[in-house]
Amino acid sequence: MKRYFKHTAESQYGTGVVYFEFEGEWATRQIEIYGDRWFTSRHDYHIELGPGLADQPLSEIGLTNSDEISQTEFETFWAESLSR
């Protein structure tokens, strides 16, 4: 079963937001947004940030039910990321 999450994040670009898609315990797609900088899991590795996907299982990342979002919300941001 797929589940979707939104969570704040910090990077060298400051505070941002990460959108996750999980299939069971493992992330299958991911978007990180820091201002006008967008990073997605369409790329396996980002020189600035590292791996394109979370490398920990869902049960260890610390996301909660309050971080869960709809598939529609995730897909909206994923579609936007494809145009960047």
mmCIF file of N, CA, C and O in Angstrom:
data_model
loop_
_atom_site.group_PDB
_atom_site.id
_atom_site.type_symbol
_atom_site.label_atom_id
_atom_site.label_comp_id
_atom_site.label_asym_id
_atom_site.label_seq_id
_atom_site.Cartn_x
_atom_site.Cartn_y
_atom_site.Cartn_z
ATOM 1 N N MET A 1 0.832 -1.185 0.000
ATOM 2 C CA MET A 1 0.000 0.000 0.000
ATOM 3 C C MET A 1 0.879 1.252 0.000
ATOM 4 O O MET A 1 1.834 1.341 0.757
ATOM 5 N N LYS A 2 0.562 2.187 -0.864
ATOM 6 C CA LYS A 2 1.317 3.432 -0.929
ATOM 7 C C LYS A 2 0.777 4.428 0.083
ATOM 8 O O LYS A 2 -0.429 4.518 0.307
ATOM 9 N N ARG A 3 1.722 5.164 0.689
ATOM 10 C CA ARG A 3 1.380 6.228 1.625
ATOM 11 C C ARG A 3 2.228 7.447 1.273
ATOM 12 O O ARG A 3 3.326 7.309 0.745
ATOM 13 N N TYR A 4 1.706 8.623 1.583
ATOM 14 C CA TYR A 4 2.336 9.873 1.180
ATOM 15 C C TYR A 4 2.503 10.771 2.397
ATOM 16 O O TYR A 4 1.620 10.842 3.259
ATOM 17 N N PHE A 5 3.645 11.483 2.438
ATOM 18 C CA PHE A 5 3.971 12.307 3.591
ATOM 19 C C PHE A 5 4.603 13.623 3.151
ATOM 20 O O PHE A 5 5.239 13.706 2.097
ATOM 21 N N LYS A 6 4.456 14.629 4.004
ATOM 22 C CA LYS A 6 5.083 15.937 3.832
ATOM 23 C C LYS A 6 5.738 16.275 5.165
ATOM 24 O O LYS A 6 5.108 16.151 6.221
ATOM 25 N N HIS A 7 7.009 16.694 5.105
ATOM 26 C CA HIS A 7 7.731 16.969 6.341
ATOM 27 C C HIS A 7 8.739 18.097 6.106
ATOM 28 O O HIS A 7 9.306 18.204 5.018
ATOM 29 N N THR A 8 8.964 18.937 7.118
ATOM 30 C CA THR A 8 9.966 19.980 6.992
ATOM 31 C C THR A 8 11.364 19.365 7.041
ATOM 32 O O THR A 8 11.564 18.293 7.616
ATOM 33 N N ALA A 9 12.301 20.055 6.417
ATOM 34 C CA ALA A 9 13.672 19.551 6.352
ATOM 35 C C ALA A 9 14.636 20.731 6.376
ATOM 36 O O ALA A 9 14.271 21.859 6.044
ATOM 37 N N GLU A 10 15.853 20.439 6.756
ATOM 38 C CA GLU A 10 16.939 21.423 6.739
ATOM 39 C C GLU A 10 18.031 20.918 5.802
ATOM 40 O O GLU A 10 18.322 19.721 5.769
ATOM 41 N N SER A 11 18.621 21.830 5.065
ATOM 42 C CA SER A 11 19.754 21.497 4.211
ATOM 43 C C SER A 11 20.658 22.716 4.143
ATOM 44 O O SER A 11 20.384 23.746 4.767
ATOM 45 N N GLN A 12 21.691 22.620 3.347
ATOM 46 C CA GLN A 12 22.564 23.769 3.144
ATOM 47 C C GLN A 12 21.817 24.929 2.501
ATOM 48 O O GLN A 12 22.292 26.055 2.502
ATOM 49 N N TYR A 13 20.622 24.674 1.965
ATOM 50 C CA TYR A 13 19.802 25.710 1.344
ATOM 51 C C TYR A 13 18.796 26.321 2.327
ATOM 52 O O TYR A 13 17.988 27.149 1.942
ATOM 53 N N GLY A 14 18.816 25.874 3.569
ATOM 54 C CA GLY A 14 17.904 26.392 4.578
ATOM 55 C C GLY A 14 16.769 25.429 4.854
ATOM 56 O O GLY A 14 16.861 24.234 4.592
ATOM 57 N N THR A 15 15.691 25.981 5.365
ATOM 58 C CA THR A 15 14.513 25.183 5.684
ATOM 59 C C THR A 15 13.702 24.941 4.421
ATOM 60 O O THR A 15 13.525 25.844 3.602
ATOM 61 N N GLY A 16 13.226 23.721 4.290
ATOM 62 C CA GLY A 16 12.422 23.363 3.133
ATOM 63 C C GLY A 16 11.387 22.337 3.502
ATOM 64 O O GLY A 16 11.062 22.141 4.671
ATOM 65 N N VAL A 17 10.879 21.678 2.493
ATOM 66 C CA VAL A 17 9.867 20.652 2.691
ATOM 67 C C VAL A 17 10.215 19.450 1.817
ATOM 68 O O VAL A 17 10.739 19.606 0.719
ATOM 69 N N VAL A 18 9.939 18.275 2.367
ATOM 70 C CA VAL A 18 10.156 17.035 1.628
ATOM 71 C C VAL A 18 8.820 16.319 1.483
ATOM 72 O O VAL A 18 8.064 16.210 2.460
ATOM 73 N N TYR A 19 8.532 15.864 0.285
ATOM 74 C CA TYR A 19 7.355 15.051 -0.005
ATOM 75 C C TYR A 19 7.841 13.637 -0.295
ATOM 76 O O TYR A 19 8.749 13.452 -1.097
ATOM 77 N N PHE A 20 7.231 12.662 0.367
ATOM 78 C CA PHE A 20 7.621 11.264 0.215
ATOM 79 C C PHE A 20 6.457 10.432 -0.294
ATOM 80 O O PHE A 20 5.319 10.636 0.127
ATOM 81 N N GLU A 21 6.765 9.449 -1.125
ATOM 82 C CA GLU A 21 5.844 8.369 -1.462
ATOM 83 C C GLU A 21 6.513 7.088 -0.959
ATOM 84 O O GLU A 21 7.672 6.825 -1.286
ATOM 85 N N PHE A 22 5.795 6.326 -0.154
ATOM 86 C CA PHE A 22 6.307 5.050 0.351
ATOM 87 C C PHE A 22 5.453 3.911 -0.160
ATOM 88 O O PHE A 22 4.219 4.008 -0.194
ATOM 89 N N GLU A 23 6.109 2.839 -0.547
ATOM 90 C CA GLU A 23 5.454 1.567 -0.857
ATOM 91 C C GLU A 23 5.883 0.637 0.266
ATOM 92 O O GLU A 23 7.056 0.233 0.320
ATOM 93 N N GLY A 24 4.978 0.358 1.178
ATOM 94 C CA GLY A 24 5.360 -0.396 2.366
ATOM 95 C C GLY A 24 6.340 0.419 3.185
ATOM 96 O O GLY A 24 6.080 1.561 3.538
ATOM 97 N N GLU A 25 7.504 -0.137 3.451
ATOM 98 C CA GLU A 25 8.510 0.514 4.295
ATOM 99 C C GLU A 25 9.493 1.402 3.532
ATOM 100 O O GLU A 25 10.266 2.134 4.147
ATOM 101 N N TRP A 26 9.503 1.339 2.206
ATOM 102 C CA TRP A 26 10.567 2.010 1.456
ATOM 103 C C TRP A 26 10.063 3.126 0.559
ATOM 104 O O TRP A 26 9.043 2.995 -0.106
ATOM 105 N N ALA A 27 10.809 4.230 0.555
ATOM 106 C CA ALA A 27 10.475 5.371 -0.297
ATOM 107 C C ALA A 27 10.629 4.976 -1.765
ATOM 108 O O ALA A 27 11.604 4.324 -2.140
ATOM 109 N N THR A 28 9.642 5.360 -2.564
ATOM 110 C CA THR A 28 9.690 5.082 -3.997
ATOM 111 C C THR A 28 9.832 6.357 -4.829
ATOM 112 O O THR A 28 10.363 6.318 -5.932
ATOM 113 N N ARG A 29 9.330 7.472 -4.312
ATOM 114 C CA ARG A 29 9.536 8.775 -4.952
ATOM 115 C C ARG A 29 9.692 9.822 -3.851
ATOM 116 O O ARG A 29 9.135 9.678 -2.762
ATOM 117 N N GLN A 30 10.430 10.883 -4.175
ATOM 118 C CA GLN A 30 10.695 11.911 -3.175
ATOM 119 C C GLN A 30 10.967 13.236 -3.871
ATOM 120 O O GLN A 30 11.610 13.275 -4.915
ATOM 121 N N ILE A 31 10.479 14.319 -3.270
ATOM 122 C CA ILE A 31 10.698 15.676 -3.758
ATOM 123 C C ILE A 31 11.183 16.499 -2.578
ATOM 124 O O ILE A 31 10.579 16.459 -1.501
ATOM 125 N N GLU A 32 12.258 17.256 -2.765
ATOM 126 C CA GLU A 32 12.727 18.187 -1.737
ATOM 127 C C GLU A 32 12.724 19.579 -2.342
ATOM 128 O O GLU A 32 13.229 19.783 -3.444
ATOM 129 N N ILE A 33 12.132 20.539 -1.619
ATOM 130 C CA ILE A 33 12.012 21.904 -2.115
ATOM 131 C C ILE A 33 12.603 22.855 -1.081
ATOM 132 O O ILE A 33 12.174 22.872 0.078
ATOM 133 N N TYR A 34 13.577 23.633 -1.516
ATOM 134 C CA TYR A 34 14.202 24.663 -0.688
ATOM 135 C C TYR A 34 14.171 25.959 -1.482
ATOM 136 O O TYR A 34 15.007 26.167 -2.365
ATOM 137 N N GLY A 35 13.175 26.793 -1.214
ATOM 138 C CA GLY A 35 13.023 28.013 -2.001
ATOM 139 C C GLY A 35 12.769 27.668 -3.450
ATOM 140 O O GLY A 35 11.831 26.936 -3.770
ATOM 141 N N ASP A 36 13.640 28.150 -4.337
ATOM 142 C CA ASP A 36 13.464 27.853 -5.764
ATOM 143 C C ASP A 36 14.282 26.639 -6.206
ATOM 144 O O ASP A 36 14.346 26.336 -7.397
ATOM 145 N N ARG A 37 14.904 25.929 -5.283
ATOM 146 C CA ARG A 37 15.679 24.713 -5.592
ATOM 147 C C ARG A 37 14.807 23.483 -5.372
ATOM 148 O O ARG A 37 14.296 23.276 -4.272
ATOM 149 N N TRP A 38 14.627 22.694 -6.401
ATOM 150 C CA TRP A 38 13.841 21.458 -6.339
ATOM 151 C C TRP A 38 14.758 20.277 -6.637
ATOM 152 O O TRP A 38 15.532 20.316 -7.597
ATOM 153 N N PHE A 39 14.654 19.235 -5.840
ATOM 154 C CA PHE A 39 15.419 18.001 -6.032
ATOM 155 C C PHE A 39 14.436 16.848 -6.001
ATOM 156 O O PHE A 39 13.538 16.821 -5.160
ATOM 157 N N THR A 40 14.583 15.895 -6.914
ATOM 158 C CA THR A 40 13.666 14.761 -6.940
ATOM 159 C C THR A 40 14.424 13.445 -7.059
ATOM 160 O O THR A 40 15.600 13.412 -7.424
ATOM 161 N N SER A 41 13.699 12.384 -6.773
ATOM 162 C CA SER A 41 14.272 11.046 -6.873
ATOM 163 C C SER A 41 14.371 10.570 -8.322
ATOM 164 O O SER A 41 14.802 9.448 -8.557
ATOM 165 N N ARG A 42 13.997 11.417 -9.276
ATOM 166 C CA ARG A 42 14.236 11.059 -10.680
ATOM 167 C C ARG A 42 15.726 10.911 -10.920
ATOM 168 O O ARG A 42 16.149 10.287 -11.873
ATOM 169 N N HIS A 43 16.523 11.499 -10.044
ATOM 170 C CA HIS A 43 17.981 11.381 -10.088
ATOM 171 C C HIS A 43 18.415 10.559 -8.879
ATOM 172 O O HIS A 43 17.992 10.830 -7.760
ATOM 173 N N ASP A 44 19.234 9.559 -9.104
ATOM 174 C CA ASP A 44 19.666 8.687 -8.010
ATOM 175 C C ASP A 44 20.487 9.418 -6.959
ATOM 176 O O ASP A 44 20.457 9.069 -5.787
ATOM 177 N N TYR A 45 21.238 10.435 -7.390
ATOM 178 C CA TYR A 45 22.149 11.117 -6.473
ATOM 179 C C TYR A 45 22.231 12.586 -6.851
ATOM 180 O O TYR A 45 22.311 12.929 -8.033
ATOM 181 N N HIS A 46 22.217 13.448 -5.845
ATOM 182 C CA HIS A 46 22.368 14.889 -6.047
ATOM 183 C C HIS A 46 23.677 15.316 -5.401
ATOM 184 O O HIS A 46 23.877 15.082 -4.207
ATOM 185 N N ILE A 47 24.544 15.926 -6.156
ATOM 186 C CA ILE A 47 25.838 16.344 -5.622
ATOM 187 C C ILE A 47 25.652 17.190 -4.366
ATOM 188 O O ILE A 47 26.376 17.037 -3.392
ATOM 189 N N GLU A 48 24.648 18.061 -4.355
ATOM 190 C CA GLU A 48 24.436 18.966 -3.223
ATOM 191 C C GLU A 48 23.828 18.275 -2.004
ATOM 192 O O GLU A 48 24.110 18.641 -0.882
ATOM 193 N N LEU A 49 22.954 17.277 -2.221
ATOM 194 C CA LEU A 49 22.188 16.695 -1.116
ATOM 195 C C LEU A 49 22.472 15.232 -0.840
ATOM 196 O O LEU A 49 22.147 14.737 0.226
ATOM 197 N N GLY A 50 22.993 14.507 -1.789
ATOM 198 C CA GLY A 50 23.231 13.072 -1.602
ATOM 199 C C GLY A 50 22.190 12.243 -2.327
ATOM 200 O O GLY A 50 21.669 12.657 -3.360
ATOM 201 N N PRO A 51 21.856 11.067 -1.765
ATOM 202 C CA PRO A 51 20.906 10.158 -2.430
ATOM 203 C C PRO A 51 19.559 10.830 -2.699
ATOM 204 O O PRO A 51 19.096 11.649 -1.909
ATOM 205 N N GLY A 52 18.943 10.454 -3.811
ATOM 206 C CA GLY A 52 17.662 11.027 -4.191
ATOM 207 C C GLY A 52 16.485 10.498 -3.396
ATOM 208 O O GLY A 52 15.421 11.094 -3.388
ATOM 209 N N LEU A 53 16.666 9.363 -2.708
ATOM 210 C CA LEU A 53 15.607 8.771 -1.888
ATOM 211 C C LEU A 53 16.090 8.555 -0.463
ATOM 212 O O LEU A 53 17.272 8.286 -0.236
ATOM 213 N N ALA A 54 15.149 8.635 0.458
ATOM 214 C CA ALA A 54 15.461 8.300 1.846
ATOM 215 C C ALA A 54 15.999 6.880 1.900
ATOM 216 O O ALA A 54 15.488 5.990 1.210
ATOM 217 N N ASP A 55 17.032 6.670 2.681
ATOM 218 C CA ASP A 55 17.642 5.337 2.744
ATOM 219 C C ASP A 55 17.276 4.582 4.022
ATOM 220 O O ASP A 55 17.867 3.562 4.327
ATOM 221 N N GLN A 56 16.301 5.086 4.753
ATOM 222 C CA GLN A 56 15.803 4.408 5.948
ATOM 223 C C GLN A 56 14.361 3.977 5.702
ATOM 224 O O GLN A 56 13.622 4.634 4.969
ATOM 225 N N PRO A 57 13.928 2.900 6.358
ATOM 226 C CA PRO A 57 12.531 2.489 6.225
ATOM 227 C C PRO A 57 11.595 3.484 6.909
ATOM 228 O O PRO A 57 12.001 4.217 7.825
ATOM 229 N N LEU A 58 10.369 3.500 6.482
ATOM 230 C CA LEU A 58 9.354 4.402 7.029
ATOM 231 C C LEU A 58 9.284 4.327 8.556
ATOM 232 O O LEU A 58 9.193 5.347 9.226
ATOM 233 N N SER A 59 9.379 3.134 9.099
ATOM 234 C CA SER A 59 9.261 2.963 10.548
ATOM 235 C C SER A 59 10.401 3.617 11.318
ATOM 236 O O SER A 59 10.281 3.828 12.527
ATOM 237 N N GLU A 60 11.492 3.977 10.651
ATOM 238 C CA GLU A 60 12.634 4.581 11.337
ATOM 239 C C GLU A 60 12.827 6.064 11.030
ATOM 240 O O GLU A 60 13.654 6.719 11.646
ATOM 241 N N ILE A 61 12.071 6.605 10.097
ATOM 242 C CA ILE A 61 12.269 8.005 9.698
ATOM 243 C C ILE A 61 11.647 8.978 10.696
ATOM 244 O O ILE A 61 12.106 10.095 10.822
ATOM 245 N N GLY A 62 10.645 8.563 11.410
ATOM 246 C CA GLY A 62 10.031 9.439 12.401
ATOM 247 C C GLY A 62 8.852 10.238 11.894
ATOM 248 O O GLY A 62 8.449 11.212 12.521
ATOM 249 N N LEU A 63 8.301 9.845 10.764
ATOM 250 C CA LEU A 63 7.095 10.503 10.272
ATOM 251 C C LEU A 63 5.900 10.021 11.075
ATOM 252 O O LEU A 63 5.867 8.879 11.522
ATOM 253 N N THR A 64 4.931 10.909 11.253
ATOM 254 C CA THR A 64 3.740 10.569 12.042
ATOM 255 C C THR A 64 2.488 10.697 11.181
ATOM 256 O O THR A 64 2.545 11.187 10.040
ATOM 257 N N ASN A 65 1.369 10.305 11.737
ATOM 258 C CA ASN A 65 0.094 10.432 11.016
ATOM 259 C C ASN A 65 -0.190 11.880 10.644
ATOM 260 O O ASN A 65 -0.820 12.137 9.620
ATOM 261 N N SER A 66 0.274 12.832 11.459
ATOM 262 C CA SER A 66 0.030 14.238 11.137
ATOM 263 C C SER A 66 0.851 14.707 9.939
ATOM 264 O O SER A 66 0.562 15.748 9.353
ATOM 265 N N ASP A 67 1.884 13.939 9.550
ATOM 266 C CA ASP A 67 2.684 14.253 8.365
ATOM 267 C C ASP A 67 2.085 13.658 7.090
ATOM 268 O O ASP A 67 2.516 13.985 5.993
ATOM 269 N N GLU A 68 1.099 12.785 7.240
ATOM 270 C CA GLU A 68 0.534 12.096 6.080
ATOM 271 C C GLU A 68 -0.320 13.052 5.248
ATOM 272 O O GLU A 68 -1.054 13.881 5.784
ATOM 273 N N ILE A 69 -0.184 12.932 3.932
ATOM 274 C CA ILE A 69 -0.948 13.752 2.991
ATOM 275 C C ILE A 69 -1.642 12.841 1.993
ATOM 276 O O ILE A 69 -1.408 11.634 1.967
ATOM 277 N N SER A 70 -2.464 13.433 1.153
ATOM 278 C CA SER A 70 -3.179 12.655 0.137
ATOM 279 C C SER A 70 -2.272 12.368 -1.063
ATOM 280 O O SER A 70 -1.288 13.075 -1.319
ATOM 281 N N GLN A 71 -2.650 11.356 -1.797
ATOM 282 C CA GLN A 71 -1.945 11.049 -3.041
ATOM 283 C C GLN A 71 -2.059 12.232 -3.996
ATOM 284 O O GLN A 71 -1.103 12.574 -4.689
ATOM 285 N N THR A 72 -3.211 12.872 -4.024
ATOM 286 C CA THR A 72 -3.435 14.014 -4.907
ATOM 287 C C THR A 72 -2.451 15.139 -4.615
ATOM 288 O O THR A 72 -1.882 15.731 -5.535
ATOM 289 N N GLU A 73 -2.238 15.442 -3.336
ATOM 290 C CA GLU A 73 -1.293 16.496 -2.979
ATOM 291 C C GLU A 73 0.114 16.128 -3.453
ATOM 292 O O GLU A 73 0.815 16.949 -4.052
ATOM 293 N N PHE A 74 0.520 14.886 -3.205
ATOM 294 C CA PHE A 74 1.843 14.453 -3.648
ATOM 295 C C PHE A 74 1.956 14.562 -5.161
ATOM 296 O O PHE A 74 2.930 15.101 -5.678
ATOM 297 N N GLU A 75 0.974 14.054 -5.888
ATOM 298 C CA GLU A 75 1.030 14.042 -7.355
ATOM 299 C C GLU A 75 1.072 15.452 -7.931
ATOM 300 O O GLU A 75 1.695 15.686 -8.974
ATOM 301 N N THR A 76 0.437 16.407 -7.264
ATOM 302 C CA THR A 76 0.488 17.801 -7.706
ATOM 303 C C THR A 76 1.919 18.308 -7.689
ATOM 304 O O THR A 76 2.396 18.915 -8.658
ATOM 305 N N PHE A 77 2.637 18.047 -6.604
ATOM 306 C CA PHE A 77 4.023 18.491 -6.511
ATOM 307 C C PHE A 77 4.932 17.678 -7.420
ATOM 308 O O PHE A 77 5.899 18.204 -7.971
ATOM 309 N N TRP A 78 4.645 16.397 -7.592
ATOM 310 C CA TRP A 78 5.452 15.586 -8.493
ATOM 311 C C TRP A 78 5.332 16.117 -9.929
ATOM 312 O O TRP A 78 6.330 16.260 -10.634
ATOM 313 N N ALA A 79 4.114 16.432 -10.357
ATOM 314 C CA ALA A 79 3.906 16.977 -11.707
ATOM 315 C C ALA A 79 4.654 18.292 -11.860
ATOM 316 O O ALA A 79 5.277 18.553 -12.901
ATOM 317 N N GLU A 80 4.610 19.133 -10.837
ATOM 318 C CA GLU A 80 5.345 20.403 -10.884
ATOM 319 C C GLU A 80 6.839 20.154 -11.005
ATOM 320 O O GLU A 80 7.538 20.836 -11.752
ATOM 321 N N SER A 81 7.342 19.157 -10.298
ATOM 322 C CA SER A 81 8.786 18.861 -10.339
ATOM 323 C C SER A 81 9.229 18.411 -11.725
ATOM 324 O O SER A 81 10.373 18.660 -12.114
ATOM 325 N N LEU A 82 8.350 17.780 -12.475
ATOM 326 C CA LEU A 82 8.705 17.304 -13.816
ATOM 327 C C LEU A 82 8.908 18.450 -14.799
ATOM 328 O O LEU A 82 9.585 18.286 -15.810
ATOM 329 N N SER A 83 8.322 19.591 -14.485
ATOM 330 C CA SER A 83 8.442 20.742 -15.390
ATOM 331 C C SER A 83 9.657 21.609 -15.056
ATOM 332 O O SER A 83 9.888 22.614 -15.706
ATOM 333 N N ARG A 84 10.425 21.217 -14.051
ATOM 334 C CA ARG A 84 11.604 22.003 -13.630
ATOM 335 C C ARG A 84 12.881 21.413 -14.141
ATOM 336 O O ARG A 84 13.060 20.315 -14.381
#
